[in-house]
Short mmCIF file of C-alpha atoms in Angstrom, two decimals:
data_model
loop_
_atom_site.label_atom_id
_atom_site.label_comp_id
_atom_site.label_asym_id
_atom_site.label_seq_id
_atom_site.Cartn_x
_atom_site.Cartn_y
_atom_site.Cartn_z
CA MET S 1 -15.00 -1.33 11.52
CA GLY S 2 -12.56 1.48 12.13
CA ARG S 3 -13.43 3.50 9.04
CA SER S 4 -15.53 6.62 8.49
CA LEU S 5 -17.98 6.60 5.59
CA ALA S 6 -16.21 9.71 4.31
CA VAL S 7 -12.95 7.80 3.93
CA ALA S 8 -12.96 5.40 0.99
CA ARG S 9 -9.19 5.00 0.62
CA GLY S 10 -8.30 4.24 4.22
CA PHE S 11 -4.85 5.13 5.51
CA TYR S 12 -3.86 6.80 2.21
CA GLU S 13 -6.69 9.33 2.44
CA THR S 14 -4.72 11.43 4.93
CA LEU S 15 -1.22 10.09 4.25
CA ILE S 16 -0.63 11.63 0.82
CA PRO S 17 -1.46 15.28 1.61
CA MET S 18 0.43 15.04 4.90
CA TYR S 19 3.43 13.41 3.21
CA THR S 20 3.74 16.15 0.58
CA SER S 21 3.98 18.78 3.33
CA GLN S 22 6.91 17.11 5.14
CA PRO S 23 10.65 17.67 4.63
CA HIS S 24 12.55 14.79 3.02
CA ASP S 25 14.32 13.85 6.27
CA SER S 26 11.18 13.83 8.47
CA PRO S 27 10.09 10.59 10.19
CA LEU S 28 7.05 10.35 7.89
CA SER S 29 9.06 10.84 4.68
CA LEU S 30 11.62 8.25 5.74
CA ALA S 31 8.94 5.79 6.84
CA VAL S 32 7.10 6.12 3.52
CA SER S 33 10.42 5.62 1.69
CA ALA S 34 10.99 2.41 3.64
CA VAL S 35 7.53 1.05 2.82
CA SER S 36 7.88 2.07 -0.84
CA ALA S 37 11.25 0.36 -1.15
CA ARG S 38 9.92 -2.76 0.60
CA VAL S 39 6.90 -3.05 -1.70
CA PHE S 40 8.96 -2.23 -4.81
CA SER S 41 11.38 -5.04 -3.96
CA LEU S 42 8.43 -7.45 -3.93
CA TRP S 43 7.25 -6.27 -7.34
CA ARG S 44 10.80 -6.71 -8.68
CA HIS S 45 10.95 -10.26 -7.23
CA GLU S 46 14.09 -9.50 -5.31
CA ASP S 47 15.37 -12.20 -2.99
CA ALA S 48 14.77 -11.88 0.74
CA VAL S 49 18.51 -11.38 1.32
CA GLN S 50 18.44 -8.18 -0.75
CA VAL S 51 17.25 -6.00 2.11
CA GLU S 52 19.56 -3.02 1.72
CA PRO S 53 17.22 -0.81 -0.37
CA HIS S 54 14.47 -0.80 2.26
CA LEU S 55 16.37 -1.54 5.47
CA ALA S 56 18.39 1.68 5.31
CA PRO S 57 15.41 4.09 5.18
CA TYR S 58 13.62 1.97 7.80
CA THR S 59 16.54 2.30 10.21
CA GLN S 60 16.74 6.03 9.50
CA ALA S 61 12.98 6.42 10.02
CA VAL S 62 13.10 4.66 13.40
CA ALA S 63 16.00 6.85 14.55
CA SER S 64 14.25 10.02 13.35
CA LEU S 65 10.99 8.99 15.00
CA ARG S 66 12.68 8.30 18.35
CA SER S 67 14.16 11.78 18.23
CA ALA S 68 10.78 13.34 17.38
CA LEU S 69 9.01 11.50 20.22
CA GLU S 70 11.33 13.18 22.72
CA ARG S 71 9.75 16.53 21.82
CA LEU S 72 6.23 17.18 23.08
CA GLU S 73 5.27 19.36 20.11
CA ASP S 74 6.31 16.60 17.66
CA ARG S 75 4.41 13.91 19.56
CA ARG S 76 1.24 15.93 19.02
CA ARG S 77 1.73 16.27 15.26
CA PRO S 78 -0.52 14.10 13.02
CA ALA S 79 2.52 13.45 10.82
CA THR S 80 4.20 11.64 13.73
CA ALA S 81 1.25 9.29 14.20
CA LEU S 82 1.19 8.62 10.45
CA ALA S 83 4.91 7.84 10.54
CA VAL S 84 4.29 5.22 13.22
CA LEU S 85 1.44 3.74 11.16
CA ALA S 86 3.68 3.58 8.10
CA LEU S 87 6.36 1.77 10.12
CA HIS S 88 3.64 -0.55 11.41
CA LEU S 89 2.73 -1.35 7.79
CA TYR S 90 6.41 -2.02 7.02
CA GLU S 91 6.67 -4.36 10.01
CA SER S 92 3.50 -6.25 9.04
CA ILE S 93 4.64 -6.76 5.44
CA SER S 94 8.04 -7.94 6.64
CA ALA S 95 6.47 -10.31 9.16
CA VAL S 96 4.28 -11.94 6.50
CA TYR S 97 7.20 -12.44 4.11
CA ASP S 98 9.61 -13.49 6.84
CA ALA S 99 7.06 -16.06 8.06
CA ARG S 100 7.08 -14.78 11.64
CA GLN S 101 4.84 -13.21 14.27
CA ALA S 102 4.44 -9.47 13.84
CA THR S 103 5.77 -7.34 16.69
CA PRO S 104 3.21 -4.96 18.22
CA VAL S 105 5.58 -2.09 19.03
CA HIS S 106 4.51 0.22 16.16
CA HIS S 107 0.85 -0.77 16.56
CA HIS S 108 0.86 0.15 20.25
CA GLY S 109 2.84 3.29 19.50
CA ALA S 110 0.25 4.45 16.98
CA LEU S 111 -2.58 3.81 19.44
CA SER S 112 -0.81 5.88 22.09
CA LEU S 113 -0.47 8.82 19.69
CA LEU S 114 -3.99 8.81 18.26
CA PRO S 115 -6.49 11.26 19.77
CA ILE S 116 -8.82 9.81 22.39
CA THR S 117 -11.81 10.86 20.27
CA ALA S 118 -10.56 8.68 17.41
CA LEU S 119 -10.18 5.67 19.68
CA ASP S 120 -13.67 6.17 21.07
CA SER S 121 -15.45 6.38 17.69
CA LEU S 122 -18.28 3.92 17.14
CA ASP S 123 -16.56 2.20 14.20
CA GLY S 124 -13.38 1.67 16.20
CA LEU S 125 -15.31 0.37 19.20
CA ILE S 126 -17.06 -2.27 17.08
CA SER S 127 -13.79 -3.84 15.91
CA THR S 128 -12.36 -3.66 19.42
CA SER S 129 -15.50 -5.22 20.92
CA VAL S 130 -15.44 -8.13 18.47
CA ALA S 131 -11.75 -8.82 19.19
CA GLU S 132 -12.25 -8.68 22.96
CA LEU S 133 -15.33 -10.93 22.86
CA GLN S 134 -13.52 -13.47 20.67
CA ALA S 135 -10.54 -13.52 23.05
CA ASP S 136 -12.79 -13.91 26.10
CA TYR S 137 -14.72 -16.72 24.39
CA VAL S 138 -11.57 -18.67 23.51
CA ARG S 139 -10.10 -18.20 27.00
CA GLY S 140 -13.36 -19.26 28.64
CA LEU S 141 -13.69 -22.48 26.66
CA SER S 142 -10.01 -23.30 27.14
CA ARG S 143 -10.21 -23.28 30.93
CA ARG S 144 -10.10 -26.62 32.69
CA HIS S 145 -13.34 -27.87 34.24
CA ALA S 146 -15.36 -25.35 32.17
CA SER S 147 -18.80 -26.73 33.01
CA GLY S 148 -21.81 -26.26 35.24
CA PRO S 149 -23.84 -23.15 36.16
CA LEU S 150 -20.87 -20.80 35.87
CA LEU S 151 -20.21 -21.88 32.28
CA GLU S 152 -23.89 -21.55 31.42
CA GLN S 153 -23.96 -18.03 32.85
CA GLN S 154 -20.86 -17.12 30.86
CA CYS S 155 -22.31 -18.60 27.65
CA LYS S 156 -25.47 -16.53 28.06
CA ALA S 157 -23.35 -13.40 28.53
CA TRP S 158 -21.41 -14.19 25.32
CA ILE S 159 -24.64 -14.72 23.38
CA THR S 160 -26.11 -11.44 24.62
CA GLU S 161 -22.97 -9.43 23.87
CA ALA S 162 -22.60 -11.01 20.42
CA GLY S 163 -26.18 -10.01 19.60
CA GLN S 164 -25.59 -6.42 20.70
CA ILE S 165 -22.41 -6.07 18.61
CA ASP S 166 -24.10 -7.69 15.62
CA GLU S 167 -26.86 -5.09 15.75
CA LEU S 168 -24.22 -2.34 15.59
CA LEU S 169 -22.73 -4.01 12.53
CA ARG S 170 -26.14 -4.23 10.89
CA ALA S 171 -26.69 -0.55 11.61
CA TRP S 172 -23.38 0.28 9.91
CA ALA S 173 -24.47 -1.65 6.81
CA ARG S 174 -27.85 0.14 6.70
CA ASP S 175 -26.13 3.54 6.67
CA VAL S 176 -23.54 3.04 3.91
CA PRO S 177 -24.05 4.94 0.62
CA ASP S 178 -25.79 3.00 -2.13
CA HIS S 179 -22.77 3.12 -4.44
CA TRP S 180 -20.75 1.27 -1.77
CA ARG S 181 -23.06 -1.75 -1.97
CA PRO S 182 -21.93 -4.75 -4.05
CA LEU S 183 -23.39 -5.28 -7.51
CA ARG S 184 -23.78 -8.88 -8.73
CA LEU S 185 -22.47 -9.68 -12.24
CA THR S 186 -22.86 -12.93 -14.20
CA THR S 187 -20.04 -14.74 -16.00
CA GLY S 188 -20.31 -14.88 -19.78
CA GLN S 189 -22.96 -12.18 -19.73
CA ASP S 190 -21.25 -9.33 -17.86
CA PHE S 191 -17.60 -10.42 -17.81
CA SER S 192 -15.18 -12.77 -19.54
CA PRO S 193 -15.32 -16.53 -18.81
CA SER S 194 -11.52 -16.35 -18.42
CA ILE S 195 -12.17 -14.78 -14.99
CA THR S 196 -12.63 -17.44 -12.32
CA ALA S 197 -16.10 -16.75 -10.90
CA TYR S 198 -17.78 -18.13 -7.81
CA ARG S 199 -20.89 -20.08 -8.76
CA SER S 200 -20.90 -18.30 -12.17
CA ALA S 201 -21.03 -14.83 -10.62
CA CYS S 202 -19.08 -12.14 -8.81
CA ASP S 203 -19.72 -8.91 -6.90
CA ILE S 204 -18.08 -5.64 -7.90
CA TYR S 205 -17.31 -2.52 -5.83
CA PRO S 206 -16.08 1.04 -6.44
CA SER S 207 -12.62 0.21 -5.00
CA CYS S 208 -10.54 -2.43 -3.25
CA GLN S 209 -10.75 -0.51 0.02
CA ILE S 210 -14.55 -0.54 0.00
CA ALA S 211 -14.65 -4.24 -0.90
CA THR S 212 -12.25 -4.95 1.96
CA LEU S 213 -14.39 -2.99 4.41
CA TRP S 214 -17.34 -5.18 3.49
CA ASN S 215 -15.27 -8.35 3.91
CA LEU S 216 -14.06 -7.20 7.32
CA TRP S 217 -17.71 -6.51 8.22
CA ARG S 218 -18.63 -10.03 7.08
CA PHE S 219 -15.81 -11.64 9.00
CA HIS S 220 -16.79 -9.79 12.18
CA ARG S 221 -20.33 -11.13 11.80
CA LEU S 222 -19.01 -14.64 11.14
CA LEU S 223 -17.04 -14.53 14.38
CA LEU S 224 -20.13 -13.40 16.27
CA LEU S 225 -22.24 -16.16 14.72
CA LYS S 226 -19.57 -18.73 15.59
CA ILE S 227 -19.61 -17.54 19.20
CA THR S 228 -23.42 -17.52 19.34
CA VAL S 229 -23.82 -20.99 17.83
CA GLY S 230 -20.96 -22.43 19.88
CA ALA S 231 -22.16 -21.00 23.19
CA THR S 232 -25.76 -22.03 22.53
CA GLN S 233 -24.68 -25.54 21.64
CA ARG S 234 -22.55 -25.74 24.79
CA ILE S 235 -25.59 -24.81 26.92
CA SER S 236 -27.71 -27.46 25.19
CA THR S 237 -25.18 -30.18 26.11
CA LEU S 238 -25.16 -29.36 29.85
CA PRO S 239 -26.99 -31.81 32.10
CA ARG S 240 -30.41 -30.40 32.90
CA ASP S 241 -29.70 -30.34 36.64
CA GLU S 242 -26.75 -28.03 35.86
CA SER S 243 -28.82 -25.74 33.66
CA ALA S 244 -30.90 -22.83 34.85
CA GLY S 245 -33.61 -24.06 32.49
CA ASP S 246 -33.84 -21.09 30.13
CA GLU S 247 -35.36 -22.87 27.14
CA ARG S 248 -35.07 -19.72 25.02
CA LEU S 249 -31.35 -20.36 24.62
CA VAL S 250 -31.76 -23.95 23.42
CA PRO S 251 -31.74 -23.64 19.60
CA THR S 252 -34.81 -24.80 17.73
CA THR S 253 -34.51 -26.42 14.31
CA MET S 254 -35.63 -23.16 12.68
CA GLU S 255 -33.16 -21.03 14.66
CA SER S 256 -30.31 -23.39 13.79
CA ALA S 257 -31.29 -23.23 10.12
CA ILE S 258 -31.35 -19.42 10.20
CA GLN S 259 -27.91 -19.27 11.82
CA ALA S 260 -26.49 -21.76 9.33
CA GLY S 261 -28.05 -19.78 6.47
CA SER S 262 -26.50 -16.56 7.76
CA ILE S 263 -23.06 -18.18 7.93
CA GLN S 264 -23.47 -19.54 4.40
CA GLU S 265 -24.62 -16.16 3.07
CA LEU S 266 -21.68 -14.29 4.63
CA VAL S 267 -19.10 -16.78 3.33
CA ASP S 268 -20.77 -16.73 -0.12
CA SER S 269 -20.45 -12.93 -0.18
CA ILE S 270 -16.73 -13.10 0.57
CA CYS S 271 -16.29 -15.71 -2.16
CA HIS S 272 -18.22 -13.55 -4.64
CA SER S 273 -15.75 -10.71 -4.00
CA VAL S 274 -12.67 -12.77 -4.94
CA PRO S 275 -13.02 -12.37 -8.75
CA PHE S 276 -13.25 -8.59 -8.28
CA TYR S 277 -9.80 -8.60 -6.65
CA LEU S 278 -8.08 -11.17 -8.88
CA GLY S 279 -9.72 -11.06 -12.31
CA ASN S 280 -8.06 -13.63 -14.57
CA ARG S 281 -4.57 -13.32 -13.04
CA ALA S 282 -2.83 -16.63 -12.45
CA LYS S 283 0.93 -16.00 -12.38
CA GLN S 284 3.31 -14.08 -10.15
CA SER S 285 2.67 -10.35 -10.13
CA SER S 286 5.11 -8.11 -11.98
CA LEU S 287 5.36 -4.47 -12.96
CA SER S 288 4.29 -5.33 -16.52
CA ASP S 289 0.83 -6.25 -15.15
CA PHE S 290 -0.05 -2.55 -14.97
CA THR S 291 -0.11 -2.29 -18.78
CA ASP S 292 -0.93 -5.89 -19.75
CA PRO S 293 -4.10 -5.87 -21.93
CA GLU S 294 -4.58 -9.62 -21.34
CA ILE S 295 -5.31 -9.04 -17.64
CA LEU S 296 -9.04 -8.52 -17.14
CA PHE S 297 -11.11 -7.54 -14.10
CA PRO S 298 -14.88 -7.45 -13.63
CA SER S 299 -15.97 -3.86 -13.01
CA TYR S 300 -18.56 -1.19 -13.73
CA HIS S 301 -16.60 -0.32 -16.85
CA LEU S 302 -17.73 -3.56 -18.53
CA LEU S 303 -21.37 -2.42 -18.39
CA THR S 304 -22.98 -0.10 -20.91
CA PRO S 305 -23.42 3.53 -19.77
CA GLY S 306 -27.20 3.20 -19.90
CA ASP S 307 -27.35 0.07 -17.75
CA ALA S 308 -30.02 0.67 -15.13
CA ARG S 309 -27.95 -1.20 -12.53
CA ILE S 310 -25.27 1.49 -12.45
CA ALA S 311 -27.01 4.76 -13.35
CA ALA S 312 -28.05 5.68 -9.79
CA ARG S 313 -24.78 4.38 -8.30
CA HIS S 314 -22.61 6.55 -10.56
CA GLN S 315 -24.75 9.55 -9.72
CA ASP S 316 -24.11 8.95 -6.01
CA CYS S 317 -20.40 8.40 -6.63
CA GLY S 318 -19.97 11.76 -8.38
CA ASP S 319 -16.46 12.71 -9.47
CA ALA S 320 -14.86 10.01 -7.30
CA ALA S 321 -15.43 7.28 -9.91
CA LEU S 322 -12.22 5.96 -11.50
CA SER S 323 -11.71 5.75 -15.25
CA GLY S 324 -11.22 2.33 -16.83
CA ASP S 325 -7.42 2.65 -16.93
CA GLU S 326 -7.30 4.02 -13.38
CA HIS S 327 -9.44 1.16 -12.12
CA HIS S 328 -7.20 -1.41 -13.86
CA ARG S 329 -4.06 0.02 -12.26
CA HIS S 330 -5.84 0.30 -8.90
CA ILE S 331 -6.83 -3.38 -8.89
CA VAL S 332 -3.40 -4.54 -10.13
CA ALA S 333 -1.74 -2.57 -7.34
CA TYR S 334 -4.08 -3.45 -4.48
CA GLY S 335 -6.26 -6.42 -5.42
CA THR S 336 -4.03 -9.35 -4.55
CA TRP S 337 -2.88 -7.78 -1.28
CA HIS S 338 -6.41 -6.96 -0.17
CA VAL S 339 -7.81 -10.45 -0.78
CA VAL S 340 -5.09 -12.25 1.20
CA SER S 341 -6.71 -11.36 4.54
CA PRO S 342 -10.31 -12.44 3.82
CA LEU S 343 -9.20 -15.77 2.35
CA SER S 344 -6.70 -16.51 5.13
CA ASN S 345 -9.31 -15.43 7.69
CA LEU S 346 -11.82 -17.93 6.30
CA LEU S 347 -9.33 -20.80 6.22
CA THR S 348 -8.21 -20.21 9.80
CA LEU S 349 -11.81 -19.74 10.96
CA VAL S 350 -13.05 -23.10 9.66
CA SER S 351 -10.01 -24.93 11.05
CA ASP S 352 -9.82 -23.45 14.55
CA ASP S 353 -10.54 -25.48 17.68
CA HIS S 354 -13.26 -23.23 19.07
CA GLY S 355 -16.21 -23.58 16.72
CA GLY S 356 -14.46 -23.91 13.38
CA ARG S 357 -16.16 -27.20 12.60
CA LEU S 358 -19.54 -25.62 13.26
CA VAL S 359 -18.79 -22.97 10.63
CA ALA S 360 -17.39 -25.52 8.18
CA SER S 361 -20.50 -27.69 8.53
CA CYS S 362 -22.65 -24.78 7.30
CA LEU S 363 -20.78 -24.43 4.00
CA ARG S 364 -21.99 -25.93 0.75
CA PRO S 365 -20.10 -28.97 -0.65
CA GLY S 366 -16.79 -28.03 -2.23
CA GLN S 367 -16.79 -24.45 -0.94
CA GLN S 368 -13.94 -24.90 1.53
CA GLU S 369 -11.85 -26.45 -1.25
CA TRP S 370 -12.65 -23.50 -3.55
CA ILE S 371 -11.53 -21.06 -0.85
CA ARG S 372 -8.33 -23.03 -0.37
CA GLU S 373 -7.62 -23.03 -4.12
CA GLN S 374 -8.09 -19.26 -4.34
CA PHE S 375 -5.84 -18.71 -1.34
CA LEU S 376 -3.07 -20.78 -2.93
CA ARG S 377 -3.64 -18.89 -6.17
CA VAL S 378 -3.20 -15.49 -4.50
CA SER S 379 -0.22 -16.86 -2.56
CA THR S 380 1.46 -17.49 -5.91
CA LEU S 381 0.47 -14.06 -7.23
CA VAL S 382 2.09 -12.22 -4.30
CA ARG S 383 4.88 -14.78 -3.81
CA LEU S 384 4.09 -15.63 -0.20
CA PRO S 385 6.70 -17.87 1.43
CA ALA S 386 5.49 -21.45 1.47
CA ALA S 387 4.67 -23.13 4.76
CA GLY S 388 5.51 -26.77 5.34
CA PRO S 389 5.85 -29.23 2.43
CA PHE S 390 3.66 -27.40 -0.09
CA GLY S 391 5.73 -25.70 -2.76
CA GLY S 392 9.09 -26.99 -1.57
CA GLU S 393 11.46 -25.24 0.79
CA LYS S 394 10.28 -22.77 3.41
CA GLY S 395 10.63 -19.25 2.11
CA ARG S 396 9.94 -20.27 -1.50
CA SER S 397 6.75 -19.25 -3.29
CA PRO S 398 4.03 -21.93 -3.27
CA SER S 399 3.45 -23.76 -6.53
CA LEU S 400 0.07 -24.64 -8.04
CA LEU S 401 1.41 -27.84 -9.59
CA PRO S 402 -0.54 -31.00 -8.62
CA VAL S 403 0.60 -32.44 -5.30
CA ASP S 404 -0.88 -34.82 -2.79
CA PRO S 405 -4.28 -33.30 -1.84
CA LYS S 406 -3.83 -33.93 1.88
CA SER S 407 -0.41 -32.26 1.84
CA ALA S 408 -1.83 -29.31 -0.11
CA ASP S 409 -4.74 -28.92 2.31
CA SER S 410 -2.49 -29.03 5.36
CA ALA S 411 0.07 -26.67 3.83
CA ALA S 412 -2.62 -24.18 2.78
CA GLU S 413 -4.02 -24.05 6.30
CA SER S 414 -0.52 -23.69 7.77
CA LEU S 415 0.27 -20.88 5.34
CA ALA S 416 -3.02 -19.14 6.18
CA LYS S 417 -2.21 -19.30 9.90
CA GLN S 418 1.29 -18.02 9.13
CA VAL S 419 -0.19 -15.04 7.26
CA ARG S 420 -2.58 -14.29 10.13
CA LYS S 421 0.38 -14.17 12.56
CA GLY S 422 2.21 -11.70 10.37
CA ALA S 423 -0.85 -9.55 9.62
CA ILE S 424 -2.47 -9.85 13.05
CA PHE S 425 -2.29 -6.12 13.72
CA MET S 426 -3.43 -5.12 10.23
CA SER S 427 -6.82 -6.59 9.43
CA GLY S 428 -9.02 -7.31 12.39
CA PRO S 429 -9.18 -10.21 14.87
#
């Protein structure tokens, strides 16, 4: 998972205090200036050709960082690693909006500067293990003549490893604080019907970062289930004279139903988080959204102070709870960006060539279409460059006007894959 339970705001938890201690011409200060200018240009709806405001500090930050890396004492400073991470964020944002593959240079640079103890933490190892297993699984199934006893042995190894990693993920979920756990709200009863709900409900969280941690956790488990189901199914299709005869790995009807139910439950949980991120927003984001009273989000602040569902949670949260206005600004600033990854992850997962159909077959009728609609909605909110025929020319924001359904479906999947290429080093495998 890559995140300590003590850190609820992610990268920004350590960035802000470190940033305030740095001189204005330090690599970290310049890198933060570049990211700030890049994000601000998106909020102002500036054209892609207007790169001067953020390109200049980016170029300066890279030059300053190269100079700092030549000095041993600067390489050891936490501020230097944070500068590389900030430049990595800049590169990932640019890659998504330029519709290109992200370059790994800043990602690898940050890894080389992080302490070995940080790289060896349990949370970090879980994410790494999932990514490595997924890559090994795809490579193994892509090999020519992948059949016979060797394939069966490999499939068994994948199933065993997936089970071991899944148990680590379950252990993480058992240990999280109670106020981190999602709370289910009902449309019309707990929040406005103007908010697009999933099956008349949504889940709320203390912050976008915590909601995103849960969605990353869910996606990791979905990948492991896809590998387990796919490998087990592959074993069951082998001729019996090629199989070692381990009947325990041939799925029973009950086991298949349990796996399908787990996939459905995990995807449902991601869908239930979408209204928390987006509220009733439906048009391109702008700076006026921060003070727009017409924009509504489901949150703890909609519940009465004496509601039994939140009393214990607020006690656990202590002074960290945001006020209503703070929460509104927090979701406006982060919500749309944080939900892009889970939605694009789901669309690429159900359409991939290595078990995607198995995952898609476990979903309830209409769910994949609902996910696609929400992804196109958030693409409009953050003005993602359109892929293919949907929304017109490449580089233009996708439109939600009615178009041919097949074209919309194909374009949404292409755009999701495009986003994953740009954000590949940001949000998990």
